[in-house]
Amino acid sequence: MQPRRQRLPAPWSGPRGPRPTAPLLALLLLLAPVAAPAGSGDPDDPGQPQDAGVPRRLLQQAARAALHFFNFRSGSPSALRVLAEVQEGRAWINPKEGCKVHVVFSTERYNPEEGEGRLGKCSARVFFKNQKPRPTINVTCTRLIEKKKRQQEDYLLYKQMKQLKNPLEIVSIPDNHGHIDPSLRLIWDLAFLGSSYVMWEMTTQVSHYYLAQLTSVRQWKTNDDTIDFDYTVLLHELSTQEIIPCRIHLVWYPGKPLKVKYHCQELQTPEEASGTEEGSAVVPTELSNF
Amino acid sequence: MQGTPGGGTRPGPSPVDRRTLLVFSFILAAALGQMNFTGDQVLRVLAKDEKQLSLLGDLEGLKPQKVDFWRGPARPSLPVDMRVPFSELKDIKAYLESHGLAYSIMIKDIQVLLDEERQAMAKSRRLERSTNSFSYSSYHTLEEIYSWIDNFVMEHSDIVSKIQIGNSFENQSILVLKFSTGGSRHPAIWIDTGIHSREWITHATGIWTANKIVSDYGKDRVLTDILNAMDIFIELVTNPDGFAFTHSMNRLWRKNKSIRPGIFCIGVDLNRNWKSGFGGNGSNSNPCSETYHGPSPQSEPEVAAIVNFITAHGNFKALISIHSYSQMLMYPYGRLLEPVSNQRELYDLAKDAVEALYKVHGIEYIFGSISTTLYVASGITVDWAYDSGIKYAFSFELRDTGQYGFLLPATQIIPTAQETWMALRTIMEHTLNHPY
């Protein structure tokens, strides 16, 4: 993959301002039966950057997995983050054990407020155990929002959620044209938070997930001390292009750890794959994480 | 239907009458041209073992058809989804129950869902009709796009014409727009959008691009030079059946809608059906898979139509296939990690194209070969094009990188199309300046 190329200043300078150039550093690949492209690059031009696409893609995927985990662990629908840019990383691939990735990346808020352009920075160690899901993740990020402010925002969201008219009549979010009604935004954010847990758990070295759509709300209960949310989503897995329906049940209260149970429809494995009964992502049907 | 107990003194509705009524109402519905799904349900059935699975399979063979499989019987552990018309519900449920097949109701009334969708779309259509022009910043149905094509060709008949290159599996016309300033068999550039039906941003970008070409001809020096020497062909709806399905039933449908006897799942991934490394890694022989390559190369009419057209033409110099999402610009191979012979040239061209794209709205694309940038995929369009001698073969993955994914908000249509245009223009210009 090409290294980070020099940015020409954008004619339109967004809230972020001109981007700092951050060359991709120290890309080491040990124990190489990884799919290093044979004869990649132009032999006539030693200056040509290595078309080492696998490590680059791996870094992005590791960063996303780390963010799923980070978002879940933060338990905060107002502090959700998305990947901005991978800055540097290394990968160690051991055919017997799996794949370890160390990656540094920048993030931005999932819901940026007007004029806010701050980029957070994260450093993560991600260990994919040989095609098994639930990668081990160690991630730390710089703070994007003040802790107190985050708690306040969460509590505000909680109060807004309690005001919602029950039963929620929801067909899908976003709708088929990609539109999310502002009044439904907080439901989407909470659904995304729960889905982050599911997506982290299901991620493997080859399987990577995105949240495509919230398709129904089965139950929405607001009590004095929790929001009880039972819903279904569609996840999109990139390498197989499959759409996976999942039912998720979460319990949330600002400041408390998020509790999630879920069940996703089994992945369809190709006939010629290994003879295991279950798909490549074996998901537990229940998890109580505390 | 049993006779009434205790003798036949009380007349009940005879089976003949009931059937006649049913037939009559079907005819009426057909005559009115309206498909009504009121009361139709989608049931999800979980078969416990092979025996139960084959019982489900039996349902499929029934003539006339009683159920419509959305997800056909494949393996016992996998759910089977089927649409059951209202009139068949009682019988089908009785069948399931009598054989101990557990089922749940996934959609209680399909018509309700459809009505809601149609209301939303009618709302947007009303707005368009009142402004008396086609809205480039909305998503459209197949009918609307085909209607726009006719208008567009009429308004710009000096440079644009419409060619039908074939028919889809469900017998929908497959249309291509030809942009030409004359001459016979000018070297040509091919652009296709919508080969995967759920990637709505691609059709929308294609439409905007078509309009951009006619607007800029005579004004933009680069585009004018290109069109004076070359022809441009754009296939806007490369997968019409799939596209119609994303509007009517399943917004996230990817494949075409081909059906084969004895095969329970529907559809072939049109971007795995080409004759280049067909059936290799990164494609799937399981018909239920989203990347099912089909029974044989070019087995799908939508792919065969393009192959035949491009081959017969014989003078295509560039081919660009547009997808979403991921924000990438890529070149062959998808099926191999090995680079193509002009990898250096394609790398540099992609780099320039992506820079040009970035300058419009600051959106970052990554670039490289398909196999090293996205994933290994076999039987894909651009690999076939390259192997057929088309040196400049590119594949786009448009916005975004996952926040909305396939459901990209309509507000992003024009910005996406604007930036993509600059990349397309860069590639076309290079093709013009490097004849072969």
Short mmCIF file of C-alpha atoms in Angstrom, two decimals, chain B:
data_model
loop_
_atom_site.label_atom_id
_atom_site.label_comp_id
_atom_site.label_asym_id
_atom_site.label_seq_id
_atom_site.Cartn_x
_atom_site.Cartn_y
_atom_site.Cartn_z
CA MET B 1 -63.84 -28.65 1.84
CA GLN B 2 -66.06 -31.06 3.74
CA GLY B 3 -69.75 -31.15 3.32
CA THR B 4 -71.85 -29.99 6.22
CA PRO B 5 -72.40 -32.63 8.89
CA GLY B 6 -75.79 -34.21 9.43
CA GLY B 7 -76.87 -34.57 5.84
CA GLY B 8 -76.70 -32.21 3.01
CA THR B 9 -79.69 -30.05 3.79
CA ARG B 10 -77.75 -26.88 4.36
CA PRO B 11 -75.90 -25.54 1.35
CA GLY B 12 -72.43 -24.16 2.08
CA PRO B 13 -70.07 -22.42 -0.34
CA SER B 14 -68.96 -25.11 -2.68
CA PRO B 15 -65.25 -25.57 -3.43
CA VAL B 16 -65.89 -24.57 -7.03
CA ASP B 17 -67.42 -21.25 -6.05
CA ARG B 18 -64.60 -20.45 -3.69
CA ARG B 19 -61.99 -21.20 -6.25
CA THR B 20 -63.78 -19.20 -8.87
CA LEU B 21 -63.84 -16.21 -6.57
CA LEU B 22 -60.15 -16.52 -5.92
CA VAL B 23 -59.31 -16.85 -9.59
CA PHE B 24 -61.52 -13.91 -10.42
CA SER B 25 -59.82 -11.67 -7.89
CA PHE B 26 -56.35 -12.65 -9.18
CA ILE B 27 -57.44 -11.80 -12.71
CA LEU B 28 -58.82 -8.52 -11.50
CA ALA B 29 -55.61 -7.72 -9.71
CA ALA B 30 -53.60 -8.60 -12.77
CA ALA B 31 -55.87 -6.54 -14.99
CA LEU B 32 -55.48 -3.53 -12.78
CA GLY B 33 -51.74 -4.07 -13.00
CA GLN B 34 -51.44 -3.72 -9.26
CA MET B 35 -49.74 -6.26 -7.10
CA ASN B 36 -51.31 -6.21 -3.71
CA PHE B 37 -49.51 -7.81 -0.79
CA THR B 38 -52.17 -7.04 1.81
CA GLY B 39 -52.09 -9.66 4.48
CA ASP B 40 -49.11 -11.43 2.93
CA GLN B 41 -46.63 -12.46 5.56
CA VAL B 42 -43.00 -13.42 5.64
CA LEU B 43 -42.45 -16.48 7.78
CA ARG B 44 -39.14 -17.60 9.18
CA VAL B 45 -38.88 -21.36 9.54
CA LEU B 46 -36.20 -23.29 11.32
CA ALA B 47 -35.79 -26.81 10.06
CA LYS B 48 -34.38 -29.22 12.63
CA ASP B 49 -32.94 -31.76 10.24
CA GLU B 50 -32.57 -32.74 6.62
CA LYS B 51 -36.01 -34.35 6.58
CA GLN B 52 -37.70 -31.12 7.65
CA LEU B 53 -35.55 -29.22 5.19
CA SER B 54 -36.74 -31.34 2.30
CA LEU B 55 -40.35 -30.79 3.39
CA LEU B 56 -39.70 -27.11 2.93
CA GLY B 57 -38.12 -27.79 -0.40
CA ASP B 58 -41.30 -29.57 -1.45
CA LEU B 59 -43.17 -26.32 -0.98
CA GLU B 60 -41.04 -24.74 -3.60
CA GLY B 61 -41.91 -27.29 -6.19
CA LEU B 62 -45.65 -26.75 -5.85
CA LYS B 63 -47.44 -25.54 -8.95
CA PRO B 64 -49.05 -23.07 -8.82
CA GLN B 65 -46.47 -21.49 -6.58
CA LYS B 66 -47.67 -21.14 -3.01
CA VAL B 67 -44.65 -19.53 -1.40
CA ASP B 68 -41.88 -17.25 -2.52
CA PHE B 69 -38.52 -17.97 -0.90
CA TRP B 70 -36.46 -14.98 0.12
CA ARG B 71 -33.90 -17.20 1.73
CA GLY B 72 -34.28 -20.73 0.52
CA PRO B 73 -33.72 -24.00 2.36
CA ALA B 74 -30.00 -24.58 2.51
CA ARG B 75 -28.93 -26.26 5.74
CA PRO B 76 -30.87 -27.38 8.79
CA SER B 77 -29.31 -24.84 11.11
CA LEU B 78 -30.10 -21.93 8.83
CA PRO B 79 -33.42 -20.15 8.86
CA VAL B 80 -35.61 -20.18 5.79
CA ASP B 81 -37.53 -17.04 4.94
CA MET B 82 -40.55 -17.23 2.74
CA ARG B 83 -43.25 -14.87 1.64
CA VAL B 84 -46.64 -16.46 1.91
CA PRO B 85 -49.56 -14.85 0.08
CA PHE B 86 -52.53 -14.13 2.31
CA SER B 87 -54.65 -16.69 0.52
CA GLU B 88 -52.16 -19.46 1.26
CA LEU B 89 -51.40 -18.57 4.87
CA LYS B 90 -53.83 -20.95 6.45
CA ASP B 91 -52.76 -23.90 4.36
CA ILE B 92 -49.07 -23.23 4.69
CA LYS B 93 -49.22 -22.74 8.43
CA ALA B 94 -51.22 -25.93 8.74
CA TYR B 95 -48.59 -27.71 6.68
CA LEU B 96 -45.79 -26.39 8.87
CA GLU B 97 -47.56 -27.21 12.09
CA SER B 98 -48.56 -30.69 11.04
CA HIS B 99 -44.95 -31.49 10.26
CA GLY B 100 -43.64 -29.97 13.46
CA LEU B 101 -41.83 -27.14 11.69
CA ALA B 102 -41.28 -24.20 14.02
CA TYR B 103 -41.89 -20.84 12.46
CA SER B 104 -42.17 -17.20 13.42
CA ILE B 105 -43.77 -14.29 11.68
CA MET B 106 -41.10 -11.92 10.46
CA ILE B 107 -43.33 -9.51 8.62
CA LYS B 108 -46.97 -9.43 9.66
CA ASP B 109 -48.23 -7.56 6.64
CA ILE B 110 -45.98 -6.79 3.72
CA GLN B 111 -48.40 -4.30 2.23
CA VAL B 112 -48.09 -2.08 5.30
CA LEU B 113 -44.33 -1.91 4.86
CA LEU B 114 -44.67 -1.19 1.17
CA ASP B 115 -47.27 1.51 1.72
CA GLU B 116 -45.00 3.28 4.16
CA GLU B 117 -42.11 3.16 1.73
CA ARG B 118 -44.26 4.37 -1.13
CA GLN B 119 -45.57 7.24 0.93
CA ALA B 120 -42.07 8.37 1.64
CA MET B 121 -41.10 8.17 -1.98
CA ALA B 122 -44.28 9.76 -3.28
CA LYS B 123 -43.54 12.64 -0.99
CA SER B 124 -40.20 13.21 -2.62
CA ARG B 125 -41.64 12.69 -6.07
CA ARG B 126 -44.29 15.32 -5.48
CA LEU B 127 -41.59 17.81 -4.73
CA GLU B 128 -39.81 16.96 -7.97
CA ARG B 129 -42.92 17.31 -10.11
CA SER B 130 -43.63 20.69 -8.66
CA THR B 131 -40.19 22.01 -9.48
CA ASN B 132 -40.75 20.66 -12.94
CA SER B 133 -37.36 19.10 -13.22
CA PHE B 134 -35.59 15.90 -12.37
CA SER B 135 -33.87 16.12 -9.03
CA TYR B 136 -30.21 15.14 -9.22
CA SER B 137 -30.01 15.22 -5.46
CA SER B 138 -32.56 12.48 -4.84
CA TYR B 139 -32.62 8.75 -5.29
CA HIS B 140 -34.94 7.46 -7.99
CA THR B 141 -36.81 4.34 -8.99
CA LEU B 142 -36.08 2.30 -12.09
CA GLU B 143 -39.07 3.80 -13.90
CA GLU B 144 -37.95 7.31 -13.06
CA ILE B 145 -34.45 6.66 -14.31
CA TYR B 146 -35.64 5.08 -17.55
CA SER B 147 -38.01 7.95 -18.06
CA TRP B 148 -35.18 10.43 -17.43
CA ILE B 149 -33.04 8.56 -19.98
CA ASP B 150 -35.66 9.07 -22.66
CA ASN B 151 -36.01 12.75 -21.88
CA PHE B 152 -32.27 13.20 -21.68
CA VAL B 153 -31.65 11.57 -25.02
CA MET B 154 -34.37 13.66 -26.63
CA GLU B 155 -32.95 16.90 -25.23
CA HIS B 156 -29.38 16.14 -26.27
CA SER B 157 -29.86 14.05 -29.36
CA ASP B 158 -26.91 15.73 -31.02
CA ILE B 159 -24.49 13.90 -28.75
CA VAL B 160 -26.47 11.29 -26.85
CA SER B 161 -28.26 8.18 -28.00
CA LYS B 162 -29.75 5.20 -26.20
CA ILE B 163 -28.78 1.63 -27.00
CA GLN B 164 -30.44 -1.48 -25.67
CA ILE B 165 -27.74 -4.09 -25.23
CA GLY B 166 -29.90 -6.88 -23.90
CA ASN B 167 -32.51 -7.95 -21.38
CA SER B 168 -32.24 -8.79 -17.73
CA PHE B 169 -33.37 -12.08 -16.25
CA GLU B 170 -36.79 -10.62 -15.50
CA ASN B 171 -36.86 -9.25 -19.04
CA GLN B 172 -36.14 -5.63 -18.22
CA SER B 173 -34.32 -3.66 -20.94
CA ILE B 174 -30.63 -3.13 -20.34
CA LEU B 175 -29.80 0.37 -21.55
CA VAL B 176 -26.58 2.16 -22.37
CA LEU B 177 -26.13 5.86 -23.11
CA LYS B 178 -23.75 6.64 -25.92
CA PHE B 179 -22.02 10.02 -26.00
CA SER B 180 -20.50 10.66 -29.40
CA THR B 181 -19.58 13.54 -31.68
CA GLY B 182 -19.68 11.30 -34.71
CA GLY B 183 -17.12 9.28 -36.63
CA SER B 184 -17.23 5.57 -36.99
CA ARG B 185 -15.99 3.35 -34.25
CA HIS B 186 -14.11 5.96 -32.29
CA PRO B 187 -11.99 4.53 -29.49
CA ALA B 188 -14.31 4.29 -26.54
CA ILE B 189 -14.60 4.56 -22.78
CA TRP B 190 -16.99 2.42 -20.77
CA ILE B 191 -18.53 3.39 -17.43
CA ASP B 192 -20.97 1.23 -15.51
CA THR B 193 -22.86 1.97 -12.30
CA GLY B 194 -25.24 -0.13 -10.26
CA ILE B 195 -23.86 -3.59 -10.93
CA HIS B 196 -24.61 -4.15 -7.23
CA SER B 197 -28.13 -2.93 -6.79
CA ARG B 198 -27.88 -1.73 -3.17
CA GLU B 199 -25.13 0.74 -4.06
CA TRP B 200 -27.61 3.51 -4.82
CA ILE B 201 -25.02 6.30 -4.79
CA THR B 202 -23.51 4.83 -7.96
CA HIS B 203 -26.61 5.15 -10.15
CA ALA B 204 -27.14 8.64 -8.81
CA THR B 205 -23.53 9.56 -9.59
CA GLY B 206 -23.85 8.08 -13.08
CA ILE B 207 -26.92 10.18 -13.83
CA TRP B 208 -25.27 13.37 -12.65
CA THR B 209 -22.17 12.49 -14.66
CA ALA B 210 -24.20 11.99 -17.84
CA ASN B 211 -25.66 15.42 -17.39
CA LYS B 212 -22.23 16.85 -16.61
CA ILE B 213 -20.84 15.52 -19.87
CA VAL B 214 -23.46 17.22 -22.01
CA SER B 215 -23.18 20.41 -19.98
CA ASP B 216 -19.43 20.65 -20.19
CA TYR B 217 -18.99 19.68 -23.82
CA GLY B 218 -17.85 22.78 -25.58
CA LYS B 219 -16.99 24.48 -22.31
CA ASP B 220 -14.40 22.30 -20.62
CA ARG B 221 -11.38 21.94 -22.90
CA VAL B 222 -10.37 18.55 -21.56
CA LEU B 223 -13.83 17.01 -21.87
CA THR B 224 -14.31 18.54 -25.31
CA ASP B 225 -11.02 17.08 -26.53
CA ILE B 226 -11.99 13.69 -25.14
CA LEU B 227 -15.40 13.65 -26.81
CA ASN B 228 -14.08 14.93 -30.10
CA ALA B 229 -11.80 11.95 -30.37
CA MET B 230 -13.54 9.27 -28.33
CA ASP B 231 -16.99 7.95 -27.50
CA ILE B 232 -18.23 7.48 -23.94
CA PHE B 233 -20.69 4.75 -23.00
CA ILE B 234 -22.48 4.79 -19.66
CA GLU B 235 -24.61 1.94 -18.39
CA LEU B 236 -26.53 3.47 -15.51
CA VAL B 237 -28.53 0.50 -14.25
CA THR B 238 -26.35 -2.50 -14.79
CA ASN B 239 -28.56 -4.68 -12.60
CA PRO B 240 -32.16 -3.53 -13.24
CA ASP B 241 -33.88 -6.48 -11.54
CA GLY B 242 -31.81 -6.15 -8.40
CA PHE B 243 -32.38 -2.43 -8.39
CA ALA B 244 -36.14 -2.80 -8.64
CA PHE B 245 -35.93 -5.25 -5.76
CA THR B 246 -34.08 -2.77 -3.59
CA HIS B 247 -37.02 -0.45 -4.01
CA SER B 248 -39.80 -2.95 -3.57
CA MET B 249 -38.59 -5.46 -1.02
CA ASN B 250 -35.04 -5.49 0.16
CA ARG B 251 -33.00 -2.31 0.21
CA LEU B 252 -29.79 -4.26 0.79
CA TRP B 253 -30.09 -6.68 -2.13
CA ARG B 254 -26.82 -7.03 -4.03
CA LYS B 255 -27.12 -9.70 -6.69
CA ASN B 256 -29.29 -10.05 -9.77
CA LYS B 257 -32.57 -11.96 -9.55
CA SER B 258 -31.86 -15.04 -11.57
CA ILE B 259 -33.58 -18.27 -10.55
CA ARG B 260 -32.49 -21.77 -11.47
CA PRO B 261 -34.42 -25.00 -11.06
CA GLY B 262 -33.36 -26.93 -8.01
CA ILE B 263 -31.42 -24.01 -6.57
CA PHE B 264 -33.08 -22.57 -3.53
CA CYS B 265 -31.49 -19.18 -3.29
CA ILE B 266 -31.91 -16.40 -5.78
CA GLY B 267 -29.37 -14.28 -7.56
CA VAL B 268 -25.81 -14.22 -8.80
CA ASP B 269 -23.17 -11.67 -7.85
CA LEU B 270 -22.72 -9.97 -11.21
CA ASN B 271 -19.23 -8.89 -10.21
CA ARG B 272 -18.08 -12.49 -9.86
CA ASN B 273 -19.61 -13.81 -13.08
CA TRP B 274 -16.96 -12.64 -15.56
CA LYS B 275 -14.61 -14.86 -17.47
CA SER B 276 -11.41 -14.05 -15.66
CA GLY B 277 -10.28 -16.41 -12.95
CA PHE B 278 -13.92 -17.48 -12.67
CA GLY B 279 -14.67 -19.50 -9.57
CA GLY B 280 -11.41 -18.67 -7.82
CA ASN B 281 -10.79 -17.27 -4.39
CA GLY B 282 -12.95 -14.39 -3.35
CA SER B 283 -16.04 -15.80 -5.02
CA ASN B 284 -18.43 -18.40 -3.73
CA SER B 285 -20.02 -21.50 -5.22
CA ASN B 286 -22.83 -21.37 -2.67
CA PRO B 287 -25.91 -19.90 -4.37
CA CYS B 288 -27.04 -18.40 -1.08
CA SER B 289 -23.88 -16.38 -0.75
CA GLU B 290 -23.68 -12.71 -1.61
CA THR B 291 -20.65 -13.45 -3.77
CA TYR B 292 -22.10 -16.45 -5.61
CA HIS B 293 -20.38 -16.52 -8.98
CA GLY B 294 -23.12 -18.34 -10.85
CA PRO B 295 -23.00 -21.68 -12.64
CA SER B 296 -20.57 -20.55 -15.34
CA PRO B 297 -18.78 -17.46 -16.66
CA GLN B 298 -21.17 -14.97 -18.26
CA SER B 299 -24.12 -17.17 -17.35
CA GLU B 300 -26.00 -14.05 -16.33
CA PRO B 301 -27.74 -12.08 -19.08
CA GLU B 302 -26.69 -8.80 -17.50
CA VAL B 303 -23.02 -9.74 -17.82
CA ALA B 304 -23.35 -11.43 -21.20
CA ALA B 305 -24.94 -8.30 -22.61
CA ILE B 306 -21.91 -6.20 -21.72
CA VAL B 307 -19.39 -8.79 -22.86
CA ASN B 308 -21.10 -9.12 -26.21
CA PHE B 309 -21.38 -5.40 -26.68
CA ILE B 310 -17.81 -4.54 -25.79
CA THR B 311 -16.41 -7.48 -27.74
CA ALA B 312 -18.41 -6.67 -30.85
CA HIS B 313 -17.42 -3.01 -30.63
CA GLY B 314 -13.78 -4.00 -30.44
CA ASN B 315 -12.35 -0.57 -29.73
CA PHE B 316 -12.76 0.11 -26.03
CA LYS B 317 -9.69 1.67 -24.44
CA ALA B 318 -10.84 2.22 -20.87
CA LEU B 319 -13.39 0.61 -18.57
CA ILE B 320 -14.52 2.03 -15.26
CA SER B 321 -16.83 0.10 -12.96
CA ILE B 322 -18.38 2.06 -10.11
CA HIS B 323 -19.32 0.62 -6.71
CA SER B 324 -19.76 1.72 -3.15
CA TYR B 325 -18.67 1.93 -0.36
CA SER B 326 -15.13 2.34 0.99
CA GLN B 327 -13.64 5.36 -0.80
CA MET B 328 -11.14 3.55 -2.98
CA LEU B 329 -9.87 3.73 -6.54
CA MET B 330 -8.45 0.45 -7.74
CA TYR B 331 -7.06 -1.36 -10.76
CA PRO B 332 -6.58 -5.07 -11.57
CA TYR B 333 -6.02 -7.69 -10.49
CA GLY B 334 -8.68 -8.71 -8.07
CA ARG B 335 -8.02 -12.39 -8.47
CA LEU B 336 -4.24 -12.23 -8.08
CA LEU B 337 -1.82 -10.48 -5.81
CA GLU B 338 0.64 -10.26 -8.69
CA PRO B 339 0.71 -6.81 -10.31
CA VAL B 340 -0.38 -6.17 -13.86
CA SER B 341 2.28 -5.35 -16.44
CA ASN B 342 1.50 -1.62 -16.48
CA GLN B 343 1.10 -1.42 -12.74
CA ARG B 344 3.37 1.60 -12.47
CA GLU B 345 1.32 3.57 -14.96
CA LEU B 346 -1.97 2.63 -13.30
CA TYR B 347 -0.57 3.46 -9.88
CA ASP B 348 0.47 6.94 -11.03
CA LEU B 349 -2.82 7.51 -12.81
CA ALA B 350 -4.80 6.43 -9.77
CA LYS B 351 -2.72 8.72 -7.63
CA ASP B 352 -3.48 11.68 -9.87
CA ALA B 353 -7.14 10.83 -10.08
CA VAL B 354 -7.44 10.59 -6.31
CA GLU B 355 -5.65 13.93 -5.85
CA ALA B 356 -8.06 15.55 -8.29
CA LEU B 357 -10.95 14.02 -6.37
CA TYR B 358 -9.58 15.20 -3.03
CA LYS B 359 -9.32 18.78 -4.20
CA VAL B 360 -13.06 19.06 -4.64
CA HIS B 361 -14.31 18.37 -1.11
CA GLY B 362 -11.33 17.05 0.83
CA ILE B 363 -12.49 13.45 0.71
CA GLU B 364 -9.70 10.91 0.99
CA TYR B 365 -9.54 7.83 -1.16
CA ILE B 366 -6.96 5.09 -0.90
CA PHE B 367 -5.78 3.40 -4.08
CA GLY B 368 -3.96 0.38 -5.37
CA SER B 369 -4.73 -2.96 -6.92
CA ILE B 370 -8.01 -4.55 -5.91
CA SER B 371 -6.47 -7.61 -4.30
CA THR B 372 -4.09 -5.62 -2.13
CA THR B 373 -6.39 -2.71 -1.33
CA LEU B 374 -9.79 -4.30 -0.78
CA TYR B 375 -9.72 -8.09 -0.99
CA VAL B 376 -9.05 -10.95 -3.37
CA ALA B 377 -12.01 -11.37 -5.70
CA SER B 378 -12.32 -13.58 -8.77
CA GLY B 379 -14.37 -13.29 -11.90
CA ILE B 380 -14.67 -9.51 -11.65
CA THR B 381 -15.43 -6.95 -14.33
CA VAL B 382 -12.12 -5.09 -14.38
CA ASP B 383 -10.02 -8.27 -14.46
CA TRP B 384 -11.99 -9.41 -17.50
CA ALA B 385 -11.61 -6.01 -19.12
CA TYR B 386 -7.88 -5.97 -18.54
CA ASP B 387 -7.45 -9.52 -19.81
CA SER B 388 -9.44 -8.53 -22.88
CA GLY B 389 -6.89 -5.91 -23.72
CA ILE B 390 -8.38 -2.85 -22.08
CA LYS B 391 -5.30 -1.38 -20.42
CA TYR B 392 -7.07 1.27 -18.37
CA ALA B 393 -9.46 -0.67 -16.20
CA PHE B 394 -10.51 0.87 -12.92
CA SER B 395 -12.94 0.17 -10.14
CA PHE B 396 -14.28 2.84 -7.81
CA GLU B 397 -15.71 2.39 -4.35
CA LEU B 398 -17.50 5.66 -3.63
CA ARG B 399 -18.46 7.28 -0.30
CA ASP B 400 -18.51 6.64 2.56
CA THR B 401 -16.29 4.50 4.84
CA GLY B 402 -19.06 2.91 6.88
CA GLN B 403 -20.99 5.58 8.78
CA TYR B 404 -23.94 5.23 6.40
CA GLY B 405 -22.48 2.66 4.04
CA PHE B 406 -25.00 1.70 1.38
CA LEU B 407 -27.59 4.03 2.89
CA LEU B 408 -25.71 7.18 1.95
CA PRO B 409 -27.93 10.23 2.52
CA ALA B 410 -29.21 11.88 -0.63
CA THR B 411 -27.59 15.12 0.48
CA GLN B 412 -24.25 13.56 -0.41
CA ILE B 413 -25.18 12.66 -3.98
CA ILE B 414 -24.04 15.84 -5.66
CA PRO B 415 -20.81 16.31 -3.68
CA THR B 416 -19.93 12.67 -4.36
CA ALA B 417 -20.69 13.02 -8.05
CA GLN B 418 -18.70 16.25 -8.29
CA GLU B 419 -15.55 14.79 -6.80
CA THR B 420 -15.90 11.49 -8.68
CA TRP B 421 -16.18 13.42 -11.92
CA MET B 422 -12.74 14.92 -11.44
CA ALA B 423 -11.26 11.45 -11.01
CA LEU B 424 -13.12 10.13 -14.08
CA ARG B 425 -12.00 13.07 -16.12
CA THR B 426 -8.38 12.45 -15.12
CA ILE B 427 -8.58 8.83 -16.21
CA MET B 428 -10.32 9.68 -19.48
CA GLU B 429 -7.79 12.38 -20.27
CA HIS B 430 -4.93 9.99 -19.72
CA THR B 431 -6.62 7.44 -21.97
CA LEU B 432 -7.00 10.08 -24.67
CA ASN B 433 -3.35 11.05 -24.44
CA HIS B 434 -2.05 7.50 -24.47
CA PRO B 435 -3.60 5.83 -27.49
CA TYR B 436 -2.79 2.20 -28.11
#
